[in-house]
XYZ file of C-alpha atoms in Angstrom:
736
model
C -25.047 12.324 -19.299
C -23.145 12.999 -16.477
C -19.549 12.008 -16.108
C -20.413 10.344 -13.238
C -22.721 7.609 -15.205
C -19.212 7.774 -17.967
C -16.854 5.533 -15.252
C -17.970 2.685 -14.376
C -15.390 1.041 -11.082
C -16.056 -2.668 -9.615
C -13.669 -5.120 -7.225
C -11.245 -7.617 -8.656
C -10.710 -9.769 -5.872
C -8.882 -12.851 -7.478
C -5.750 -10.445 -8.969
C -1.740 -11.545 -7.384
C 0.648 -10.495 -9.875
C 0.491 -8.145 -13.096
C -0.213 -11.176 -15.502
C -3.842 -11.137 -13.732
C -3.876 -6.782 -14.845
C -2.777 -7.532 -18.364
C -5.620 -11.229 -19.073
C -8.452 -8.937 -17.741
C -7.325 -5.530 -19.613
C -6.985 -7.635 -22.400
C -10.246 -9.037 -22.016
C -13.482 -6.333 -20.836
C -11.189 -4.229 -23.640
C -12.706 -6.066 -26.139
C -15.804 -5.402 -25.442
C -18.538 -3.702 -27.452
C -19.202 -0.051 -26.593
C -15.786 0.043 -24.200
C -13.652 3.104 -24.298
C -10.708 2.483 -22.031
C -10.416 0.263 -18.948
C -8.223 -0.045 -16.428
C -7.057 -2.208 -13.619
C -5.404 -1.804 -10.308
C -3.904 -4.368 -8.614
C -2.445 -2.642 -4.857
C -6.372 -1.369 -4.761
C -8.148 -3.882 -6.944
C -10.118 -2.284 -8.656
C -11.737 -1.766 -12.288
C -12.665 1.517 -13.704
C -14.277 0.644 -17.096
C -15.061 4.449 -18.994
C -17.896 3.838 -21.318
C -17.572 4.834 -25.570
C -21.485 3.587 -25.947
C -23.725 0.802 -24.811
C -22.296 -1.702 -22.585
C -23.720 -5.139 -23.031
C -26.209 -5.591 -19.320
C -23.870 -7.835 -17.152
C -20.820 -8.082 -20.222
C -18.160 -6.884 -17.842
C -19.012 -9.219 -15.132
C -19.268 -12.060 -17.491
C -16.423 -11.798 -19.816
C -14.160 -11.337 -16.817
C -15.337 -13.809 -14.582
C -15.225 -16.069 -17.175
C -11.652 -16.027 -16.529
C -11.866 -17.227 -12.605
C -11.733 -13.873 -10.693
C -14.893 -12.306 -8.725
C -16.507 -8.668 -9.671
C -18.292 -6.514 -7.353
C -19.747 -3.636 -8.141
C -16.946 -0.857 -6.299
C -18.052 2.723 -5.080
C -15.057 4.242 -3.577
C -14.552 6.460 -0.811
C -15.066 10.057 -2.736
C -18.015 8.470 -4.806
C -19.616 8.245 -1.538
C -19.318 11.686 -0.397
C -19.831 12.600 -4.358
C -23.008 11.050 -4.024
C -24.002 12.247 -1.166
C -23.487 16.035 -2.997
C -25.224 15.106 -5.565
C -28.765 12.772 -3.838
C -30.496 15.592 -4.927
C -29.710 15.322 -8.758
C -30.863 11.810 -9.166
C -33.803 12.297 -8.860
C -33.724 14.301 -12.408
C -31.235 11.643 -14.306
C -33.783 8.934 -13.797
C -35.716 9.057 -15.855
C -32.480 8.316 -17.806
C -33.462 3.953 -18.669
C -29.198 3.675 -19.446
C -28.242 5.608 -16.183
C -31.617 3.368 -14.352
C -30.418 0.115 -15.543
C -26.453 0.325 -14.214
C -28.199 0.856 -11.505
C -30.292 -1.818 -11.282
C -27.552 -4.269 -12.848
C -24.866 -3.285 -10.037
C -26.810 -3.689 -7.675
C -28.301 -7.072 -8.516
C -25.099 -8.485 -8.641
C -23.476 -7.698 -5.806
C -25.517 -9.580 -4.109
C -23.730 -13.619 -4.978
C -20.488 -12.659 -5.226
C -17.937 -15.394 -4.002
C -15.659 -14.018 -1.189
C -13.362 -11.058 -2.500
C -12.149 -9.474 0.679
C -12.755 -12.806 3.535
C -10.047 -15.138 4.512
C -7.548 -17.645 2.253
C -8.234 -20.119 2.301
C -12.497 -19.874 1.442
C -10.473 -18.208 -1.372
C -11.359 -20.425 -4.584
C -8.168 -20.612 -5.655
C -8.056 -22.966 -2.093
C -11.041 -24.918 -2.377
C -8.867 -25.604 -6.178
C -5.695 -25.950 -4.781
C -7.071 -28.827 -1.253
C -10.001 -30.996 -3.967
C -6.671 -30.935 -6.412
C -4.468 -32.211 -3.437
C -7.999 -34.243 -2.147
C -8.642 -36.054 -5.886
C -4.152 -36.828 -6.288
C -3.899 -38.570 -2.444
C -7.248 -40.645 -3.083
C -6.338 -41.618 -6.962
C -2.542 -42.582 -4.613
C -4.676 -45.233 -2.941
C -6.630 -46.406 -5.412
C -4.227 -47.189 -7.628
C -2.486 -49.455 -4.774
C -5.376 -51.778 -4.098
C -6.533 -51.757 -7.516
C -3.066 -51.470 -9.630
C -6.108 -52.325 -13.039
C -8.020 -48.583 -11.892
C -4.474 -46.482 -11.201
C -4.371 -44.686 -13.987
C -8.212 -44.209 -14.523
C -8.008 -42.330 -11.309
C -5.114 -40.773 -11.292
C -6.867 -39.253 -14.857
C -10.038 -37.691 -12.593
C -7.557 -36.361 -9.631
C -5.678 -34.901 -13.440
C -8.590 -33.722 -14.678
C -10.122 -31.984 -11.198
C -7.127 -30.523 -11.258
C -6.806 -29.243 -15.335
C -9.639 -27.753 -15.315
C -9.773 -24.519 -13.992
C -5.981 -24.011 -14.951
C -7.772 -24.249 -18.818
C -10.788 -22.855 -18.897
C -7.820 -19.925 -17.651
C -5.944 -20.862 -20.012
C -8.696 -21.132 -23.034
C -10.610 -18.060 -21.838
C -6.420 -15.691 -21.499
C -5.773 -16.886 -25.034
C -9.095 -15.601 -26.770
C -9.505 -12.353 -25.371
C -5.498 -11.742 -26.390
C -2.591 -13.288 -23.680
C -1.856 -16.982 -25.174
C 1.752 -17.406 -24.007
C 0.517 -17.750 -20.044
C 1.878 -20.575 -18.172
C -1.427 -21.850 -18.096
C -1.024 -22.546 -21.490
C 1.779 -24.268 -21.098
C -0.022 -26.310 -18.065
C -3.190 -27.154 -19.959
C -0.576 -28.712 -23.679
C 2.027 -30.781 -21.801
C -0.727 -32.287 -18.685
C -3.324 -33.469 -22.072
C 0.105 -34.492 -23.770
C 1.493 -36.712 -20.553
C -2.609 -38.048 -21.097
C -1.253 -39.402 -24.341
C 2.165 -40.649 -23.653
C 1.031 -42.507 -20.669
C 2.134 -40.130 -17.442
C -0.340 -39.189 -16.009
C 0.824 -39.070 -12.587
C 3.134 -36.972 -13.009
C 1.211 -33.985 -14.709
C -1.602 -34.853 -12.564
C 1.217 -34.273 -9.554
C 2.541 -30.950 -12.137
C -0.545 -29.767 -12.020
C -1.792 -29.930 -8.183
C 2.211 -28.048 -8.011
C 1.071 -25.089 -9.937
C -1.930 -25.300 -8.015
C 0.270 -24.646 -4.921
C 2.284 -22.218 -6.524
C -0.506 -20.040 -7.254
C -1.748 -20.184 -3.818
C 1.147 -19.892 -1.307
C 1.649 -16.714 -4.149
C -2.002 -15.666 -3.922
C -1.837 -15.907 0.496
C 1.037 -13.162 0.887
C -0.742 -10.744 -1.581
C -3.453 -10.665 -0.271
C -2.564 -10.145 3.351
C -3.071 -6.297 2.733
C -5.292 -4.858 0.047
C -8.369 -2.415 1.916
C -8.164 0.966 0.369
C -9.006 4.229 1.203
C -11.304 3.825 3.399
C -9.515 5.229 6.769
C -9.576 8.626 5.004
C -12.820 9.225 4.944
C -13.066 8.218 7.926
C -10.886 11.586 9.833
C -13.880 14.000 8.741
C -15.947 13.769 11.278
C -19.717 13.000 10.152
C -21.811 15.492 11.582
C -21.448 19.029 12.252
C -22.285 22.191 14.080
C -24.413 24.923 12.110
C -25.316 28.066 13.606
C -29.065 28.079 12.304
C -32.419 30.661 13.042
C -29.727 32.056 16.540
C -29.488 28.141 17.799
C -27.238 25.276 16.504
C -28.255 22.415 15.136
C -25.861 18.987 14.054
C -25.626 18.701 9.567
C -23.995 15.716 8.708
C -20.518 16.894 7.226
C -20.706 16.063 3.624
C -24.097 17.507 3.371
C -22.205 21.684 4.572
C -22.698 23.964 1.608
C -20.572 26.454 1.269
C -20.895 30.284 3.477
C -22.274 27.744 6.174
C -21.175 28.576 9.419
C -19.810 25.871 11.801
C -19.103 26.005 15.367
C -15.314 23.436 16.911
C -15.793 23.216 20.034
C -12.949 22.473 21.591
C -11.251 18.743 21.085
C -13.384 18.642 17.833
C -12.430 17.445 14.911
C -13.248 20.150 12.319
C -15.387 18.902 9.434
C -14.551 21.129 6.849
C -12.150 23.757 5.083
C -12.340 26.833 6.256
C -11.865 30.592 7.877
C -12.160 31.432 11.221
C -14.602 33.921 12.007
C -14.847 34.123 15.438
C -12.074 32.389 18.458
C -8.668 31.779 18.546
C -7.082 28.175 18.913
C -3.815 26.287 18.350
C -4.766 23.567 16.320
C -3.011 20.670 15.814
C -2.125 20.458 12.046
C -0.111 17.431 12.217
C -2.599 14.791 10.140
C -3.220 16.595 7.287
C -0.008 19.026 7.210
C 2.834 17.665 9.751
C 3.351 20.909 11.303
C 4.545 19.355 14.021
C 3.599 21.032 17.157
C 0.017 22.565 17.517
C -0.436 26.972 15.176
C -2.181 29.257 16.888
C -4.787 30.376 14.282
C -7.248 34.154 14.854
C -9.611 35.034 12.131
C -9.203 35.419 8.801
C -6.935 32.368 8.927
C -7.611 29.341 7.091
C -8.710 25.758 8.801
C -8.699 21.941 6.995
C -11.099 19.684 7.414
C -9.603 17.074 10.154
C -7.759 19.366 11.708
C -8.424 19.307 15.672
C -8.983 21.857 17.713
C -6.985 22.174 20.549
C -8.259 25.154 23.222
C -11.387 27.270 22.607
C -15.056 27.629 20.763
C -14.278 28.445 17.288
C -17.082 30.011 14.126
C -15.621 29.137 10.934
C -17.255 29.478 8.137
C -16.783 26.834 5.481
C -15.686 27.496 1.760
C -15.440 23.883 -0.018
C -17.587 21.069 -0.018
C -17.587 17.847 1.189
C -16.464 16.436 -1.826
C -13.554 19.135 -2.632
C -12.365 19.557 1.185
C -8.540 18.382 1.694
C -9.376 15.203 2.625
C -10.862 14.286 -0.732
C -9.348 16.143 -2.508
C -6.399 13.665 -0.627
C -8.549 11.116 -1.396
C -9.024 12.077 -4.710
C -4.737 11.902 -5.629
C -4.199 8.564 -3.956
C -7.236 6.920 -5.847
C -4.969 8.819 -9.442
C -2.000 8.007 -8.458
C -3.194 4.189 -7.563
C -4.568 3.917 -11.012
C -2.431 5.721 -13.341
C 0.629 3.476 -12.083
C 1.326 0.637 -14.467
C 0.874 -2.226 -12.574
C 5.627 -3.937 -12.968
C 5.358 -7.103 -14.864
C 6.367 -10.197 -12.760
C 9.789 -11.458 -12.784
C 7.755 -15.173 -13.618
C 5.376 -13.772 -16.364
C 8.238 -12.173 -18.022
C 9.648 -15.072 -18.544
C 6.702 -17.029 -19.382
C 6.474 -15.221 -22.574
C 9.496 -16.614 -23.971
C 9.422 -19.352 -22.434
C 6.894 -20.776 -23.069
C 6.761 -20.944 -27.050
C 9.857 -21.901 -26.644
C 8.930 -25.286 -25.172
C 6.964 -25.684 -28.158
C 8.511 -25.222 -30.571
C 11.519 -27.111 -29.876
C 8.577 -29.529 -28.983
C 6.287 -29.430 -32.369
C 9.585 -29.355 -34.157
C 11.522 -32.394 -32.315
C 7.437 -34.854 -32.923
C 7.687 -33.913 -36.493
C 11.686 -33.732 -37.964
C 12.806 -36.565 -37.082
C 10.208 -38.824 -39.358
C 9.484 -36.152 -42.097
C 13.071 -35.786 -42.772
C 15.211 -38.752 -41.533
C 11.836 -41.352 -42.191
C 11.538 -42.625 -38.436
C 8.462 -44.083 -37.153
C 6.233 -40.818 -36.608
C 4.801 -43.092 -32.541
C 8.729 -42.474 -31.091
C 9.123 -39.105 -32.327
C 5.594 -38.207 -31.412
C 6.682 -39.550 -27.558
C 9.906 -36.971 -27.178
C 8.319 -34.644 -28.123
C 5.238 -35.209 -25.555
C 8.150 -36.307 -23.144
C 9.479 -32.290 -23.676
C 7.155 -30.588 -23.285
C 6.998 -32.414 -19.988
C 10.371 -31.707 -19.000
C 9.753 -28.933 -20.042
C 6.172 -27.151 -18.347
C 8.354 -24.587 -15.583
C 6.701 -27.098 -12.958
C 10.008 -26.812 -10.390
C 10.413 -22.730 -12.403
C 6.695 -21.988 -10.981
C 7.301 -23.365 -7.537
C 10.443 -21.304 -7.408
C 8.881 -18.168 -7.726
C 5.883 -18.448 -5.605
C 7.960 -20.288 -2.766
C 11.617 -17.355 -2.673
C 8.783 -15.389 -2.764
C 5.997 -16.417 0.730
C 9.406 -17.082 2.128
C 10.665 -13.440 1.895
C 7.460 -11.841 3.307
C 7.457 -14.052 5.787
C 11.141 -13.388 7.301
C 10.719 -9.762 6.400
C 6.636 -10.088 8.044
C 8.942 -12.214 11.216
C 11.001 -8.936 11.552
C 8.546 -5.585 11.847
C 8.701 -6.182 7.649
C 5.838 -6.072 6.166
C 5.376 -5.659 2.093
C 1.775 -5.863 -0.084
C 2.620 -8.897 -1.961
C 5.107 -10.875 -4.332
C 5.217 -7.677 -7.070
C 6.839 -5.188 -3.324
C 9.772 -7.076 -3.332
C 10.983 -7.720 -6.397
C 10.511 -4.043 -7.493
C 12.575 -2.375 -3.860
C 15.856 -3.305 -4.992
C 15.666 -1.151 -8.314
C 15.255 1.947 -5.581
C 18.022 4.235 -5.949
C 16.353 7.876 -4.436
C 14.302 7.815 -0.846
C 12.252 10.153 0.220
C 11.340 9.764 3.372
C 8.541 12.353 5.275
C 10.269 14.290 8.392
C 7.175 14.240 11.431
C 6.840 10.482 12.357
C 9.788 9.035 9.919
C 13.372 10.790 10.195
C 11.705 12.721 14.134
C 9.709 10.588 16.711
C 6.501 12.341 16.271
C 6.551 13.841 19.794
C 7.383 17.055 20.664
C 10.412 16.904 23.127
C 12.061 19.466 26.154
C 14.882 20.386 24.957
C 16.869 22.622 26.361
C 15.669 24.858 29.661
C 17.240 28.218 30.269
C 17.006 29.736 33.440
C 16.789 33.656 34.062
C 15.450 34.994 36.976
C 14.959 31.284 38.876
C 17.187 27.682 37.982
C 16.410 25.809 35.843
C 14.900 23.118 37.949
C 12.871 24.960 39.099
C 11.640 26.904 34.927
C 11.117 23.218 35.255
C 9.102 22.450 38.322
C 6.739 25.532 37.660
C 5.897 24.507 33.668
C 5.337 21.506 34.358
C 2.880 22.452 37.596
C 1.112 24.652 34.933
C 0.932 21.681 32.959
C -0.948 19.007 34.123
C -3.205 18.144 33.100
C -3.205 19.050 29.960
C -3.682 17.215 26.525
C -2.221 19.955 24.533
C 1.718 18.134 22.273
C 3.373 20.696 24.591
C 2.306 20.183 27.959
C 3.459 16.439 27.222
C 6.569 17.262 26.212
C 7.088 19.597 29.610
C 4.887 16.994 31.951
C 7.598 14.584 29.787
C 10.483 16.216 30.894
C 9.619 16.852 34.548
C 9.013 12.901 34.986
C 11.934 12.061 33.384
C 14.609 14.620 35.510
C 12.247 14.062 38.353
C 11.644 17.583 38.789
C 9.511 18.593 42.154
C 6.218 19.214 40.864
C 3.877 21.989 43.232
C 0.441 22.078 43.237
C -0.963 25.080 40.677
C -4.011 27.384 42.078
C -6.243 28.718 38.834
C -4.198 26.853 36.244
C -6.773 27.699 32.816
C -5.491 28.682 28.610
C -5.633 31.980 27.348
C -6.295 30.410 23.951
C -3.707 31.477 21.450
C -1.144 32.812 24.131
C -0.570 29.964 26.334
C -0.994 28.927 30.164
C -2.023 31.523 33.395
C -2.638 30.029 37.068
C -1.283 30.787 40.418
C 1.968 29.051 42.232
C 2.734 29.552 46.423
C 1.092 32.613 45.683
C 3.300 33.798 42.771
C 0.919 34.322 39.277
C 2.618 33.146 36.661
C 2.472 32.521 33.406
C 4.091 30.110 30.310
C 3.070 31.527 27.168
C 4.969 31.760 23.676
C 7.805 35.182 23.238
C 4.953 37.097 21.487
C 2.009 37.507 24.347
C 5.031 36.948 26.914
C 6.332 39.886 25.205
C 2.888 42.263 25.813
C 3.379 41.865 29.680
C 7.284 41.771 30.197
C 9.954 43.727 28.096
C 12.318 42.103 26.737
C 15.892 42.462 26.609
C 18.312 43.034 23.653
C 20.792 39.448 24.834
C 17.304 37.281 26.258
C 15.898 38.071 22.031
C 19.359 36.268 21.566
C 18.947 33.399 22.738
C 15.182 32.976 22.226
C 15.628 33.254 18.502
C 19.714 30.952 19.050
C 17.014 28.935 19.703
C 13.801 29.663 16.721
C 16.984 28.930 14.214
C 17.768 25.004 15.399
C 13.847 24.760 14.689
C 13.135 24.984 18.580
C 9.950 26.213 18.773
C 10.430 28.558 22.671
C 8.092 29.236 24.443
C 8.391 32.398 28.047
C 7.840 31.607 31.923
C 6.785 35.022 33.460
C 7.007 35.338 37.518
C 4.932 37.940 38.561
C 7.510 40.958 35.976
C 9.936 39.155 36.263
C 10.815 36.439 32.913
C 11.762 33.688 35.158
C 13.476 31.115 32.317
C 12.596 29.253 29.260
C 11.605 25.938 27.796
C 12.360 24.819 24.070
C 10.700 22.169 21.795
C 11.078 20.232 19.687
C 10.103 16.705 17.337
C 13.750 14.735 17.743
C 15.158 12.836 15.474
C 14.501 9.323 15.784
C 17.544 7.756 17.403
C 18.119 5.473 14.840
C 17.309 8.665 12.142
C 21.008 9.007 11.885
C 22.597 5.909 11.306
C 19.552 4.283 8.625
C 20.640 6.988 6.561
C 24.475 6.599 6.607
C 22.946 2.419 5.375
C 20.519 4.393 2.399
C 24.456 5.805 1.964
C 26.040 2.872 1.147
C 23.809 0.577 -0.633
C 24.414 3.863 -2.937
C 21.178 5.002 -2.507
C 20.313 8.702 -2.430
C 18.044 9.819 -0.157
C 15.550 13.948 0.690
C 13.180 15.143 3.306
C 9.549 16.299 1.815
C 8.204 17.078 4.835
C 5.025 19.851 5.695
C 6.711 21.570 8.606
C 8.895 24.786 8.478
C 12.049 25.746 7.103
C 13.067 26.706 9.061
C 12.289 23.431 11.925
C 12.903 20.886 8.980
C 17.083 22.425 8.016
C 17.973 21.970 11.675
C 16.886 18.267 11.655
C 18.304 17.468 7.904
C 21.684 19.444 9.416
C 22.033 16.848 12.268
C 21.104 13.903 9.713
C 22.932 15.425 6.830
C 20.199 14.829 3.945
C 19.040 16.983 1.460
C 16.041 18.780 2.510
C 12.483 20.247 0.792
C 10.319 21.916 3.514
C 6.865 23.517 3.509
C 5.086 21.126 0.908
C 1.941 21.129 1.058
C 0.582 16.596 0.546
C -0.146 17.311 -3.490
C 3.424 18.789 -3.151
C 5.312 15.463 -1.755
C 3.253 13.703 -5.398
C 4.907 16.848 -7.017
C 8.099 15.968 -6.966
C 8.062 12.316 -6.128
C 6.769 12.791 -10.328
C 9.684 14.951 -10.976
C 12.316 12.217 -9.443
C 10.952 9.643 -11.253
C 10.779 11.710 -14.638
C 14.718 11.587 -14.682
C 14.830 8.398 -14.090
C 14.682 7.184 -10.692
C 13.576 4.696 -9.227
C 11.614 6.104 -6.042
C 10.547 4.981 -2.478
C 8.846 7.479 -0.612
C 8.533 6.541 3.457
C 5.760 8.535 5.256
C 3.908 7.819 8.195
C 0.396 10.748 8.006
C -2.201 11.478 5.283
C -0.607 14.245 4.038
C 2.497 11.486 2.706
C -0.755 9.754 1.433
C -1.120 11.173 -2.111
C 3.312 10.624 -2.963
C 2.926 7.336 -1.425
C 0.717 6.308 -3.691
C 2.453 7.806 -6.553
C 5.543 6.489 -5.554
C 6.893 3.242 -7.147
C 7.163 1.955 -3.909
C 4.968 3.504 -0.663
C 6.205 2.658 2.748
C 3.808 3.575 5.811
C 6.727 3.612 8.637
C 5.295 2.222 11.947
C 2.419 3.223 13.963
C 1.327 6.009 11.280
C -2.341 6.724 10.193
C -4.179 4.491 9.111
C -4.171 5.776 5.586
C -0.422 5.714 4.996
C -0.726 1.898 6.256
C -2.864 1.735 3.419
C -1.822 3.957 0.495
C 1.267 2.182 0.735
C 3.313 -0.760 -0.680
C 5.107 -2.294 2.512
C 5.222 -0.982 6.611
C 8.342 -0.772 8.086
C 6.506 -2.039 12.290
C 9.092 -0.920 14.145
C 9.572 2.375 12.169
C 13.457 1.934 13.130
C 14.926 4.375 10.410
C 17.121 1.440 9.769
C 15.081 -0.898 8.124
C 14.317 0.620 4.752
C 17.733 -0.413 3.813
C 17.050 -3.549 5.094
C 13.831 -3.780 2.785
C 16.202 -3.224 -0.146
C 18.395 -6.604 1.516
C 15.666 -8.676 1.681
C 15.160 -8.055 -1.660
C 18.222 -8.439 -2.848
C 18.528 -11.868 -0.691
C 14.900 -12.889 -2.603
C 15.543 -11.946 -5.963
C 19.233 -13.695 -5.363
C 17.287 -16.571 -4.563
C 14.818 -16.849 -7.678
C 17.933 -16.874 -9.856
C 19.775 -19.461 -8.260
C 16.492 -21.264 -8.048
C 15.853 -21.143 -11.753
C 19.404 -21.944 -12.477
C 18.719 -24.966 -10.608
C 15.851 -25.624 -12.651
C 17.188 -25.173 -16.066
C 20.401 -26.160 -15.511
C 18.434 -30.383 -15.220
C 16.109 -29.479 -17.860
C 18.700 -28.183 -20.261
C 20.751 -32.193 -19.529
C 16.960 -34.258 -20.105
C 16.062 -32.120 -22.582
C 19.311 -33.529 -24.541
C 18.441 -37.292 -23.479
C 15.612 -37.203 -24.107
C 16.305 -36.943 -27.208
C 19.446 -39.323 -27.949
C 17.116 -41.698 -25.869
C 19.122 -42.246 -23.487
C 16.812 -41.488 -21.124
C 12.356 -42.206 -20.922
C 9.984 -40.246 -19.099
C 10.131 -41.024 -15.795
C 13.757 -39.973 -14.635
C 12.295 -36.800 -16.599
C 10.046 -36.196 -14.391
C 11.545 -37.619 -11.186
C 14.204 -34.925 -12.043
C 11.426 -31.811 -12.267
C 10.228 -33.175 -9.296
C 13.630 -33.664 -7.890
C 14.427 -29.749 -8.845
C 11.120 -28.732 -7.488
C 12.345 -29.907 -4.485
C 15.652 -28.514 -4.238
C 14.596 -25.041 -5.487
C 11.762 -24.935 -2.694
C 14.215 -26.051 0.012
C 16.599 -23.645 -1.621
C 13.633 -20.986 -1.171
C 13.532 -22.003 2.019
C 16.417 -21.156 3.278
C 15.359 -17.037 3.359
C 13.986 -17.733 5.811
C 16.618 -17.110 7.876
C 17.358 -13.618 6.570
C 18.111 -11.465 9.494
C 18.458 -8.273 8.410
C 21.239 -5.824 9.763
């Protein structure tokens, strides 16, 4: 039996916190035939490893019973692999079990509920709306016909409570006895016995609203790694029998020769067998300036060929190319990340049993030991359960989190869910990518050196040659010419010399703008010129030499410059006592130069897997690591970090793998994000103090018999209003 058939993958909808993960894992792992269960909250997936026969549809039934939606999943990688294995499948199909399972999957996908639909179509939302409606009807009915008021509220209570009670029951039977749902259910049922149906119905509705608020805020960002697979072109031009044919990239065999035209993305990992061209590797390695590659050099899938036609020999099948490896690293990292337990769940783990024990003792001890009347003390015991019912508590966290998430979103800080917001305050190390995160991500002309001509002329002539080219160096030169309002004369016959530079004529003179190496082949350099070029290179700049005829007219130096607020952003993090380190795929020289400007520790020349490894090493030293990046090469590290933060207009992949995103691309916003988390958690602490304080007071007065149920319920409702208002203060959060 193949590896693929041993692991079943599902998409699960409706999870919004770590308690959900625990419930599902506990429940599914009890089924016969199930080995391991891994539920991933960020991707909304569940992977089940089989240890024996699993009854058809058993997993789906178990998950649905808990109140979540489920459908079979196919990951980006397994899709590529499925293409790849298509021919093996026929042989395996007679294996009854495999056939059975694939059939089972198709059947279930059809009538699942909305997993990724709009929030108001989800089951949770419908439940909340129905429950609110029922409560309103009950209130009106009670006003018009006082005699039926009690029954109307009872009906409203049942509407809201059934799903909660069902979840509590299933969770209890599958190994999670003390959930918040359990407490809600016991309190509500107790309330009916002592005639406090209105309060109970209200409490249940508030609970549903709190859950919904949080679900909406968390559901904003769940689309997983689909963007990654789209980087590799779907079709490739393969040389066959003297001609070329279009073949799906997923079916490319190792050893095939593919033709890559200028402007195309390369369809597979391979080695150049013919041609020489500048290749833009920024999407995969993070190199900020295109590199010249020629015969014998390796190229990666998903990188862009800029100048000339290349013939490439394929060295890795689609399922093993660079991008597929990155996707796999990301998926594995996301699945292995243990979901952090949400604060409220940790709390209810101790709080729920605590309240139940106190309530039971109050109901039983006085009558038994002091021969007090039973009915009075049972009433008091149930009253304690209702008072203890953590309504204000349950609302305090989601309300504060929802307010914190909205406040962040208004400032361009997007966080995927409450867990991220709770975790951020613990971050003590921030690893930043260089290209596109600390820097703008587009090269700029930093120095113009006039040698045979004036600086203004050097810029004008270079811009004349580069006009109309979309090469990043050309874009930089033209941008500088525009900024300096330089006169750009028309050039005649300007054309790229693949792998060397650009030639053309301006005003009858022969020009050549080229790399120092290519220029020196035509014109000898003196020691002084070599030193100047060396000095610019040491500052991490890429130098181009402009030749006019047989003389060196001047030099242009280009570098991807730091963002305007990069230094400030790093200082901010230092003030918060957060350690910073730069991880980049760019070359050592450039990275060191920029690192020195910003005063940050530097690790350069890294591949995607190296970045991920360094993040894991930092975590093993007991650090809580946030990784900030914007490219595909950052995705594995973003997924492995405690918190992955995507920068500004980064690639979709980075945005989808990350836990949070900084839309405006300001480095200072990283410190702001940590600040927002601290503010939110502070707010939650205040809310819990208020709610628990009031509860404690009324607990005592109820036991002594000073107050009955109503004042206690009113106090709890009052506390609920107070904590909600307090949470709303977060909406005004500005950041620095």
